[in-house]
Coordinates of C-alpha atoms in Angstrom, one line a residue:
X1 CA -74.9 36.8 -10.3
X2 CA -75.9 40.3 -9.3
X3 CA -77.1 43.1 -11.4
X4 CA -75.6 46.5 -11.2
X5 CA -77.2 48.9 -8.7
X6 CA -75.5 52.0 -10.1
X7 CA -72.3 53.9 -9.2
X8 CA -73.8 55.1 -5.9
X9 CA -73.0 51.8 -4.2
X10 CA -69.5 51.6 -2.8
X11 CA -66.9 49.3 -4.5
X12 CA -66.6 47.5 -1.1
X13 CA -70.1 46.0 -1.7
X14 CA -69.2 44.5 -5.1
X15 CA -68.1 41.0 -5.9
X16 CA -64.5 40.9 -7.2
X17 CA -65.5 38.1 -9.6
X18 CA -68.6 39.5 -11.4
X19 CA -67.8 43.1 -10.4
X20 CA -71.5 43.6 -9.5
X21 CA -73.2 44.2 -6.1
X22 CA -73.2 41.1 -4.0
X23 CA -76.0 38.6 -4.4
X24 CA -76.2 36.0 -1.5
X25 CA -72.7 37.0 -0.3
X26 CA -70.5 34.2 1.3
X27 CA -67.2 34.7 3.2
X28 CA -64.2 32.5 2.7
X29 CA -62.0 31.3 5.6
X30 CA -59.4 34.0 4.6
X31 CA -62.1 36.7 5.1
X32 CA -63.0 37.7 1.5
X33 CA -66.5 38.0 0.2
X34 CA -68.0 36.7 -3.1
X35 CA -71.4 36.0 -4.6
X36 CA -72.3 32.4 -3.8
X37 CA -72.9 31.6 -7.4
X38 CA -69.7 33.2 -8.6
X39 CA -67.6 31.3 -6.0
X40 CA -69.3 28.0 -6.9
X41 CA -68.3 28.5 -10.5
X42 CA -64.7 29.0 -9.4
X43 CA -64.8 25.7 -7.6
X44 CA -65.9 23.0 -10.1
X45 CA -64.5 20.3 -7.8
X46 CA -63.3 19.9 -4.2
X47 CA -59.6 19.4 -5.2
X48 CA -59.0 22.9 -6.4
X49 CA -60.5 25.1 -3.7
X50 CA -58.7 28.5 -3.3
X51 CA -59.6 32.1 -2.7
X52 CA -60.0 33.9 -6.1
X53 CA -58.7 37.1 -4.6
X54 CA -55.7 36.1 -2.4
X55 CA -55.1 32.6 -3.9
X56 CA -55.0 31.0 -0.4
X57 CA -55.6 27.2 -0.9
X58 CA -57.8 25.1 1.4
X59 CA -57.2 21.5 2.2
X60 CA -60.9 20.7 1.9
X61 CA -63.8 22.5 0.4
X62 CA -65.1 25.0 3.0
X63 CA -68.7 24.8 4.1
X64 CA -69.8 28.3 3.2
X65 CA -73.0 29.9 4.5
X66 CA -74.6 33.1 3.4
X67 CA -73.4 36.2 5.2
X68 CA -76.8 37.4 6.3
X69 CA -75.6 40.6 7.8
X70 CA -73.8 41.7 4.7
X71 CA -76.7 40.7 2.5
X72 CA -79.1 42.9 4.6
X73 CA -76.7 45.9 4.3
X74 CA -76.6 45.4 0.5
X75 CA -80.4 45.1 0.3
X76 CA -80.9 48.2 2.5
X77 CA -78.7 50.3 0.4
X78 CA -80.2 49.1 -2.8
X79 CA -83.7 50.1 -1.6
X80 CA -82.5 53.4 -0.3
X81 CA -80.4 54.5 -3.3
X82 CA -82.4 52.8 -6.0
X83 CA -86.2 53.3 -5.4
X84 CA -88.6 51.3 -7.6
X85 CA -90.8 52.6 -10.4
X86 CA -93.1 55.5 -9.6
X87 CA -96.7 54.9 -8.6
X88 CA -97.5 58.5 -9.2
X89 CA -99.9 59.2 -12.2
X90 CA -99.8 62.1 -14.7
X91 CA -101.9 65.1 -13.6
X92 CA -102.6 66.1 -17.3
X93 CA -103.9 62.8 -18.7
X94 CA -107.7 62.9 -19.1
X95 CA -108.8 59.4 -19.8
X96 CA -106.4 56.5 -19.1
X97 CA -103.9 57.9 -16.7
X98 CA -100.2 57.2 -17.5
X99 CA -97.6 56.8 -14.8
X100 CA -95.7 60.0 -14.2
X101 CA -91.9 60.1 -14.7
X102 CA -91.2 63.6 -13.4
X103 CA -92.6 66.2 -11.0
X104 CA -92.2 69.9 -11.7
X105 CA -91.6 71.8 -8.5
X106 CA -92.5 75.1 -10.3
X107 CA -95.7 73.9 -11.8
X108 CA -96.3 71.7 -8.8
X109 CA -97.6 68.9 -11.2
X110 CA -96.5 65.5 -12.3
X111 CA -96.1 64.5 -15.9
X112 CA -95.9 61.3 -18.0
X113 CA -93.4 61.2 -20.9
X114 CA -95.8 62.6 -23.4
X115 CA -96.9 65.6 -21.3
X116 CA -93.4 66.3 -20.1
X117 CA -92.3 67.1 -23.6
X118 CA -92.9 70.9 -23.4
X119 CA -90.5 71.1 -20.4
X120 CA -87.8 69.9 -22.7
X121 CA -88.8 72.2 -25.6
X122 CA -90.2 75.5 -24.4
X123 CA -87.4 77.9 -23.2
X124 CA -89.4 79.1 -20.2
X125 CA -90.3 75.6 -19.0
X126 CA -86.7 74.4 -19.4
X127 CA -85.8 76.5 -16.4
X128 CA -88.2 74.6 -14.2
X129 CA -86.9 72.2 -11.5
X130 CA -87.8 68.6 -12.4
X131 CA -87.4 65.7 -9.9
X132 CA -88.4 62.0 -10.1
X133 CA -92.1 61.7 -9.8
X134 CA -93.3 61.9 -6.1
X135 CA -96.7 61.6 -4.4
X136 CA -95.9 63.9 -1.5
X137 CA -95.2 67.0 -3.5
X138 CA -96.0 69.2 -0.5
X139 CA -92.8 68.0 1.1
X140 CA -90.8 69.6 -1.7
X141 CA -92.6 73.0 -1.6
X142 CA -92.2 75.7 1.0
X143 CA -95.6 75.9 2.7
X144 CA -95.0 79.5 3.6
X145 CA -94.1 80.9 0.2
X146 CA -95.3 78.1 -2.1
X147 CA -91.9 77.9 -3.9
X148 CA -89.6 74.9 -4.4
X149 CA -87.3 74.0 -1.5
X150 CA -84.1 74.5 -3.3
X151 CA -81.7 75.4 -0.5
X152 CA -80.6 73.9 2.9
X153 CA -80.1 76.1 5.9
X154 CA -77.1 74.7 7.9
X155 CA -77.8 76.9 10.8
X156 CA -81.4 75.6 11.3
X157 CA -80.8 72.3 9.6
X158 CA -83.9 72.7 7.4
X159 CA -84.8 73.1 3.7
X160 CA -85.8 76.6 2.6
X161 CA -86.9 78.4 -0.6
X162 CA -85.3 81.4 -2.2
X163 CA -87.8 83.7 -0.6
X164 CA -86.9 82.3 2.8
X165 CA -83.3 83.5 2.3
X166 CA -84.6 87.0 1.9
X167 CA -86.3 86.9 5.2
X168 CA -85.6 85.1 8.5
X169 CA -82.8 83.0 6.9
X170 CA -81.1 86.0 5.3
X171 CA -77.9 85.9 7.4
X172 CA -77.8 82.1 7.6
X173 CA -75.4 79.7 6.0
X174 CA -77.4 78.2 3.1
X175 CA -76.3 75.9 0.3
X176 CA -78.0 74.3 -2.6
X177 CA -79.9 71.1 -1.6
X178 CA -77.8 69.2 -4.2
X179 CA -74.6 70.2 -2.4
X180 CA -75.8 69.2 1.1
X181 CA -77.3 66.0 -0.4
X182 CA -74.0 65.1 -1.9
X183 CA -72.2 65.6 1.4
X184 CA -74.7 63.5 3.2
X185 CA -74.4 60.8 0.6
X186 CA -70.7 60.8 1.0
X187 CA -71.2 60.5 4.8
X188 CA -73.6 57.7 4.1
X189 CA -71.0 55.9 1.9
X190 CA -68.4 56.4 4.6
X191 CA -70.7 55.0 7.2
X192 CA -71.4 52.1 4.8
X193 CA -67.6 51.5 4.6
X194 CA -67.3 51.7 8.4
X195 CA -70.1 49.2 8.8
X196 CA -68.6 46.9 6.2
X197 CA -65.3 47.1 8.0
X198 CA -67.0 46.3 11.3
X199 CA -68.5 43.3 9.6
X200 CA -65.2 42.2 8.2
X201 CA -63.5 42.7 11.6
X202 CA -66.1 40.5 13.3
X203 CA -65.9 37.9 10.7
X204 CA -62.2 37.8 11.1
X205 CA -62.6 37.5 14.9
X206 CA -64.9 34.6 14.4
X207 CA -62.3 32.9 12.2
X208 CA -59.6 33.6 14.8
X209 CA -61.7 32.1 17.5
X210 CA -62.5 29.1 15.4
X211 CA -58.9 28.7 14.5
X212 CA -57.9 28.9 18.2
X213 CA -60.4 26.2 19.0
X214 CA -59.1 23.9 16.2
X215 CA -55.5 24.6 17.2
X216 CA -56.3 23.8 20.8
X217 CA -58.1 20.6 19.8
X218 CA -55.0 19.5 17.8
X219 CA -52.7 20.4 20.7
X220 CA -55.0 18.5 23.1
X221 CA -54.9 15.4 20.9
X222 CA -51.1 15.6 20.8
X223 CA -51.0 16.1 24.6
X224 CA -53.2 13.1 25.0
X225 CA -51.0 11.0 22.7
X226 CA -47.9 12.0 24.7
X227 CA -49.7 11.2 28.0
X228 CA -50.7 7.8 26.7
X229 CA -47.1 7.2 25.6
X230 CA -45.8 8.2 29.0
X231 CA -48.1 6.1 31.1
X232 CA -48.0 3.1 28.7
X233 CA -44.2 3.1 29.2
X234 CA -44.6 3.4 32.9
X235 CA -47.1 0.6 33.0
X236 CA -44.7 -1.6 31.1
X237 CA -41.9 -0.6 33.5
X238 CA -44.1 -1.3 36.5
X239 CA -45.0 -4.7 35.2
X240 CA -41.4 -5.5 34.4
X241 CA -40.3 -4.4 37.9
X242 CA -43.2 -6.3 39.5
X243 CA -42.2 -9.4 37.6
X244 CA -38.6 -9.0 38.7
X245 CA -39.7 -8.5 42.3
X246 CA -42.0 -11.6 42.3
X247 CA -39.2 -13.6 40.7
X248 CA -36.8 -12.5 43.3
X249 CA -39.3 -13.4 46.1
X250 CA -39.8 -16.8 44.5
X251 CA -36.1 -17.4 44.3
X252 CA -35.6 -16.4 47.9
X253 CA -38.4 -18.7 49.0
X254 CA -36.9 -21.6 47.0
X255 CA -33.5 -20.9 48.5
X256 CA -35.0 -21.0 52.0
X257 CA -36.8 -24.2 51.3
X258 CA -33.6 -25.8 49.9
X259 CA -31.6 -24.6 52.9
X260 CA -34.3 -26.1 55.3
X261 CA -34.3 -29.4 53.3
X262 CA -30.5 -29.7 53.6
X263 CA -30.5 -28.8 57.3
X264 CA -33.3 -31.3 58.1
X265 CA -31.4 -34.0 56.2
X266 CA -28.3 -33.3 58.2
X267 CA -30.2 -33.3 61.4
X268 CA -31.7 -36.7 60.6
X269 CA -28.2 -38.0 59.9
X270 CA -27.1 -36.8 63.3
X271 CA -30.2 -38.2 65.0
X272 CA -29.5 -41.7 63.4
X273 CA -25.9 -41.6 64.6
X274 CA -26.9 -40.5 68.1
X275 CA -29.5 -43.3 68.3
X276 CA -26.9 -45.8 67.2
X277 CA -24.5 -44.5 69.9
X278 CA -27.2 -44.6 72.5
X279 CA -28.0 -48.3 71.6
X280 CA -24.3 -49.2 72.0
X281 CA -24.2 -47.4 75.4
X282 CA -27.3 -49.2 76.5
X283 CA -25.8 -52.6 75.6
X284 CA -22.5 -51.8 77.2
X285 CA -24.2 -50.7 80.5
X286 CA -25.5 -54.3 80.9
X287 CA -22.4 -56.3 80.0
X288 CA -20.6 -58.6 82.4
X289 CA -17.4 -58.5 80.3
X290 CA -15.4 -56.0 82.4
X291 CA -12.4 -56.2 80.0
X292 CA -14.6 -55.3 77.0
X293 CA -16.2 -52.5 79.0
X294 CA -12.9 -51.0 79.8
X295 CA -11.7 -51.3 76.1
X296 CA -14.8 -49.6 74.7
X297 CA -14.9 -46.8 77.2
X298 CA -12.5 -44.6 75.4
X299 CA -14.7 -44.4 72.3
X300 CA -18.2 -44.5 73.9
X301 CA -17.8 -42.4 77.0
X302 CA -16.8 -39.2 75.1
X303 CA -19.6 -36.7 73.9
X304 CA -20.5 -37.2 70.2
X305 CA -19.0 -34.6 67.8
X306 CA -22.2 -32.9 66.4
X307 CA -23.0 -29.4 65.0
X308 CA -24.0 -26.6 67.3
X309 CA -27.6 -25.9 66.1
X310 CA -28.3 -23.1 68.5
X311 CA -27.6 -20.2 66.0
X312 CA -28.8 -21.9 62.9
X313 CA -32.1 -20.6 61.7
X314 CA -34.2 -20.2 58.5
X315 CA -34.7 -16.4 57.8
X316 CA -38.4 -15.9 58.1
X317 CA -38.1 -12.0 58.4
X318 CA -40.0 -10.1 55.7
X319 CA -37.8 -7.0 56.1
X320 CA -35.8 -8.1 53.1
X321 CA -39.0 -8.0 51.0
X322 CA -39.8 -4.6 52.4
X323 CA -36.4 -3.4 51.4
X324 CA -36.9 -4.8 47.9
X325 CA -40.3 -3.0 47.7
X326 CA -38.7 0.3 48.9
X327 CA -36.0 -0.1 46.3
X328 CA -38.7 -0.9 43.6
X329 CA -40.6 2.3 44.5
X330 CA -37.4 4.4 44.4
X331 CA -36.6 2.9 41.0
X332 CA -40.1 3.6 39.7
X333 CA -40.0 7.2 41.0
X334 CA -36.7 7.7 39.1
X335 CA -38.2 6.1 36.0
X336 CA -41.3 8.3 36.3
X337 CA -39.2 11.5 36.5
X338 CA -37.0 10.3 33.6
X339 CA -40.0 9.4 31.4
X340 CA -41.8 12.7 32.2
X341 CA -38.6 14.6 31.5
X342 CA -37.8 12.8 28.3
X343 CA -41.3 12.7 26.8
X344 CA -42.1 16.2 28.1
X345 CA -38.9 17.6 26.5
X346 CA -39.6 15.7 23.3
X347 CA -43.1 17.2 23.1
X348 CA -42.1 20.9 23.9
X349 CA -39.2 20.8 21.4
X350 CA -41.9 20.7 18.6
X351 CA -42.6 24.3 19.4
X352 CA -39.0 25.5 18.9
X353 CA -38.6 29.1 17.7
X354 CA -35.6 31.1 16.5
X355 CA -34.8 33.9 18.8
X356 CA -32.2 36.6 18.5
X357 CA -30.9 39.1 21.1
X358 CA -32.1 42.7 20.8
X359 CA -29.2 45.1 21.2
X360 CA -31.6 48.0 21.9
X361 CA -32.6 46.3 25.2
X362 CA -29.1 45.3 26.4
X363 CA -27.5 46.8 29.5
X364 CA -24.5 49.0 28.5
X365 CA -22.1 46.6 30.2
X366 CA -23.3 43.6 28.2
X367 CA -21.4 42.4 25.1
X368 CA -23.4 40.8 22.3
X369 CA -22.1 38.8 19.4
X370 CA -22.6 40.0 15.8
X371 CA -25.1 37.2 15.1
X372 CA -27.2 38.1 18.2
X373 CA -26.9 34.6 19.7
X374 CA -24.4 35.2 22.5
X375 CA -24.1 37.6 25.5
X376 CA -21.5 38.1 28.2
X377 CA -20.7 40.7 30.9
X378 CA -18.0 43.2 30.2
X379 CA -15.9 45.2 32.6
X380 CA -16.7 48.6 31.0
X381 CA -19.8 50.2 29.6
X382 CA -20.3 49.9 25.8
X383 CA -20.8 53.0 23.7
X384 CA -24.5 52.5 23.1
X385 CA -27.2 55.1 22.5
X386 CA -29.9 56.0 25.0
X387 CA -33.0 54.0 24.3
X388 CA -36.3 53.7 26.3
X389 CA -36.2 49.9 25.7
X390 CA -32.7 49.6 27.3
X391 CA -32.2 48.2 30.8
X392 CA -30.0 50.6 32.7
X393 CA -29.5 48.8 36.1
X394 CA -30.3 45.1 35.6
X395 CA -27.6 43.3 33.6
X396 CA -30.0 41.6 31.1
X397 CA -31.1 41.6 27.5
X398 CA -34.3 40.5 25.7
X399 CA -34.9 38.7 22.5
X400 CA -36.2 40.7 19.5
X401 CA -39.1 38.3 19.2
X402 CA -42.1 38.6 21.5
X403 CA -45.1 36.2 21.8
X404 CA -48.7 37.0 22.8
X405 CA -50.3 33.6 22.1
X406 CA -49.6 30.0 21.5
X407 CA -46.6 28.0 22.6
X408 CA -42.9 28.6 22.1
X409 CA -39.6 26.9 23.1
X410 CA -35.9 27.8 22.9
X411 CA -32.6 26.4 24.3
X412 CA -29.7 28.2 25.9
X413 CA -26.1 27.0 26.6
X414 CA -24.8 27.9 30.1
X415 CA -21.8 25.6 30.3
X416 CA -19.0 26.6 32.6
X417 CA -20.9 29.5 34.2
X418 CA -21.2 30.3 37.9
X419 CA -24.1 32.7 37.5
X420 CA -27.0 33.3 35.1
X421 CA -30.7 34.1 34.8
X422 CA -33.1 32.7 32.1
X423 CA -36.8 32.9 31.5
X424 CA -39.4 35.3 30.1
X425 CA -40.5 38.8 31.0
X426 CA -43.6 40.9 30.2
X427 CA -43.3 43.7 27.6
X428 CA -44.3 46.7 29.5
X429 CA -42.0 46.3 32.5
X430 CA -40.1 49.3 33.9
X431 CA -36.6 49.0 32.4
X432 CA -35.1 51.9 34.3
X433 CA -33.8 50.9 37.7
X434 CA -33.6 47.4 39.3
X435 CA -36.3 44.9 38.4
X436 CA -37.7 42.3 40.8
X437 CA -37.5 38.7 39.6
X438 CA -40.9 37.5 40.5
X439 CA -44.1 36.5 38.7
X440 CA -46.0 39.3 40.5
X441 CA -43.7 41.8 38.7
X442 CA -44.0 40.1 35.4
X443 CA -40.8 38.0 35.4
X444 CA -40.6 34.2 35.3
X445 CA -37.0 33.0 35.7
X446 CA -34.8 30.2 37.0
X447 CA -31.4 31.5 38.2
X448 CA -27.9 30.2 39.2
X449 CA -25.9 31.8 42.0
X450 CA -22.5 30.8 43.6
X451 CA -21.8 28.1 41.0
X452 CA -24.3 25.5 42.3
X453 CA -27.2 27.3 44.0
X454 CA -30.3 27.0 41.7
X455 CA -33.5 28.8 42.4
X456 CA -36.9 29.3 40.8
X457 CA -37.8 33.0 41.4
X458 CA -41.2 32.5 42.9
X459 CA -42.3 34.7 45.9
X460 CA -40.7 33.3 48.0
X461 CA -38.0 31.7 45.9
X462 CA -37.9 27.9 45.6
X463 CA -34.5 26.2 45.9
X464 CA -33.9 23.5 43.3
X465 CA -32.0 20.3 44.3
X466 CA -30.3 19.1 41.1
X467 CA -28.2 16.0 40.8
X468 CA -26.1 17.5 37.9
X469 CA -25.4 21.0 36.8
X470 CA -27.3 21.8 33.6
X471 CA -25.1 22.8 30.7
X472 CA -28.0 23.6 28.3
X473 CA -31.4 24.8 29.5
X474 CA -34.7 24.6 27.6
X475 CA -37.4 27.2 28.2
X476 CA -41.0 26.4 27.2
X477 CA -44.1 28.7 27.4
X478 CA -47.8 27.9 26.9
X479 CA -49.4 31.4 26.8
X480 CA -53.0 30.3 27.1
X481 CA -52.3 27.7 29.8
X482 CA -50.2 30.2 31.8
X483 CA -47.3 27.8 31.9
X484 CA -43.5 28.5 32.0
X485 CA -41.3 25.3 32.2
X486 CA -37.5 24.8 32.4
X487 CA -35.6 21.6 31.3
X488 CA -32.1 20.3 31.5
X489 CA -31.6 19.4 27.9
X490 CA -28.6 17.1 28.3
X491 CA -30.1 14.9 31.1
X492 CA -33.6 15.3 29.6
X493 CA -35.0 16.2 33.0
X494 CA -37.6 18.7 34.1
X495 CA -36.2 21.4 36.3
X496 CA -39.2 23.6 37.3
X497 CA -42.6 24.9 36.1
X498 CA -44.5 28.1 36.9
X499 CA -48.1 27.1 36.6
X500 CA -51.5 28.8 36.7
X501 CA -50.1 32.1 35.6
X502 CA -52.2 34.8 33.8
X503 CA -50.5 36.5 30.8
X504 CA -52.0 39.8 29.5
X505 CA -49.0 41.3 27.7
X506 CA -46.5 40.1 25.1
X507 CA -43.8 37.9 26.6
X508 CA -40.1 38.2 25.6
X509 CA -37.3 35.7 26.2
X510 CA -35.0 37.1 29.0
X511 CA -31.3 36.5 29.4
X512 CA -28.7 37.6 32.0
X513 CA -25.1 36.2 31.9
X514 CA -24.4 37.4 35.4
X515 CA -21.3 39.3 36.5
X516 CA -17.9 38.6 34.9
X517 CA -16.5 38.0 38.5
X518 CA -12.8 38.5 37.5
X519 CA -13.2 36.1 34.6
X520 CA -14.6 33.3 36.8
X521 CA -17.9 33.7 35.0
X522 CA -16.7 35.0 31.6
X523 CA -18.4 32.3 29.5
X524 CA -21.2 33.7 27.4
X525 CA -24.8 32.7 27.5
X526 CA -25.5 31.2 24.0
X527 CA -28.8 30.7 22.2
X528 CA -28.4 27.3 20.5
X529 CA -30.3 25.6 17.7
X530 CA -32.9 23.1 18.9
X531 CA -32.2 19.5 17.9
X532 CA -35.2 17.2 18.6
X533 CA -34.7 14.2 20.8
X534 CA -34.4 10.8 19.2
X535 CA -37.2 8.2 20.0

């Protein structure tokens, strides 16, 4: 542990455990400083690691390194404010010189303890000015008048003696050296505090950066896990569909082979019958029995009753296989979108936040519920006070909560509405007059118009072809990635994403219920609790 360096050192440079000036200072993850030895004694084992000052607990023992910058500041101030023992010798000692303890500016001599005694006893000597023993005595004596430098001239920023103040410094602003020294020491202490604060600020920034890296690493691992889950499911689906297609192709081939086998068998039967008929005709053509010839003619002269084989074919066209492949691709595309929507929504719902409407931002014609979760358009202006945060032309309202980092997600019910706007908006947008719904102007929204016209407000806008009308919309933002995504919660499908954006201001959830339209669009926009999807 450290030893005291005297009251001149600021309390900021003292360990809160031993209450002494830091020795080998280390900084905890929460930003507090302690002597390394003191902190080690507070952590006898790795299961009970916590900050002795703020009591923050750590899941594992931090790997603490000496704060070299803080250690150098402490050492510098120790040396400056607490000089070591004097190497000045007594001017009176004859034989073995003793080290001087004081220098008299009036006598212009240095004294050891023994020879200093008269200055403590003789009345005339008691009035002399004594300082800690110094070698460079001339620096403390006015070279012009050979008197002690006891005053400081603030006009000329130099030390002067009493005689100087009777001459050229007579009209100047002079103060006792002790007074000016105390002021400068106070300035030094304040500078020390400022430097210490700068150190703390930078240490905190290091921790923020390290925390961001760790957070991003965890998020990346979660994203990788979700991606593996998506594509593993897709691979299984593809294999299953492939197996079904191959099975269908094999079944079609077997059916064609069976059909061919039956047709060939039938043809062989007809050929056998025709050969028999031909043999009978051959015999009859050579007979001399005229009566028998006449009797058999009715049965042998007519054409045999056989099948018309002209239109009978085995289907060797592969178009049926192509159609099956096209259907398989369509099914896989639908499966891909479904999987991405389901898994993507499942992932973003982990970042759900609780948002509440801010009445100070609401347009005067908007009606907010008491709990701040619903907003609808009214026919008359509400009696609301003027506020620089309030939108006066655009029929919208913001959430109280703003976000300048990380990820956040919330869900909004829009069931039964014919018009609405949802998304996020930058903090310092002009709220007086109409606002432009575009990323270039700091607004990222998806909107509904005319009951079934959905658009993503890009520049130009992008029309969205949706199979079903969303009744609940999820909004997800990844600040660092510059991503704003929208989901249909009920169908678990992805609606649209703004990608590659650059956010420099705090973002606020943005809501507009649209016009009442003679009660056709009277349903409120409702912020609903987020319920995670089941596996």
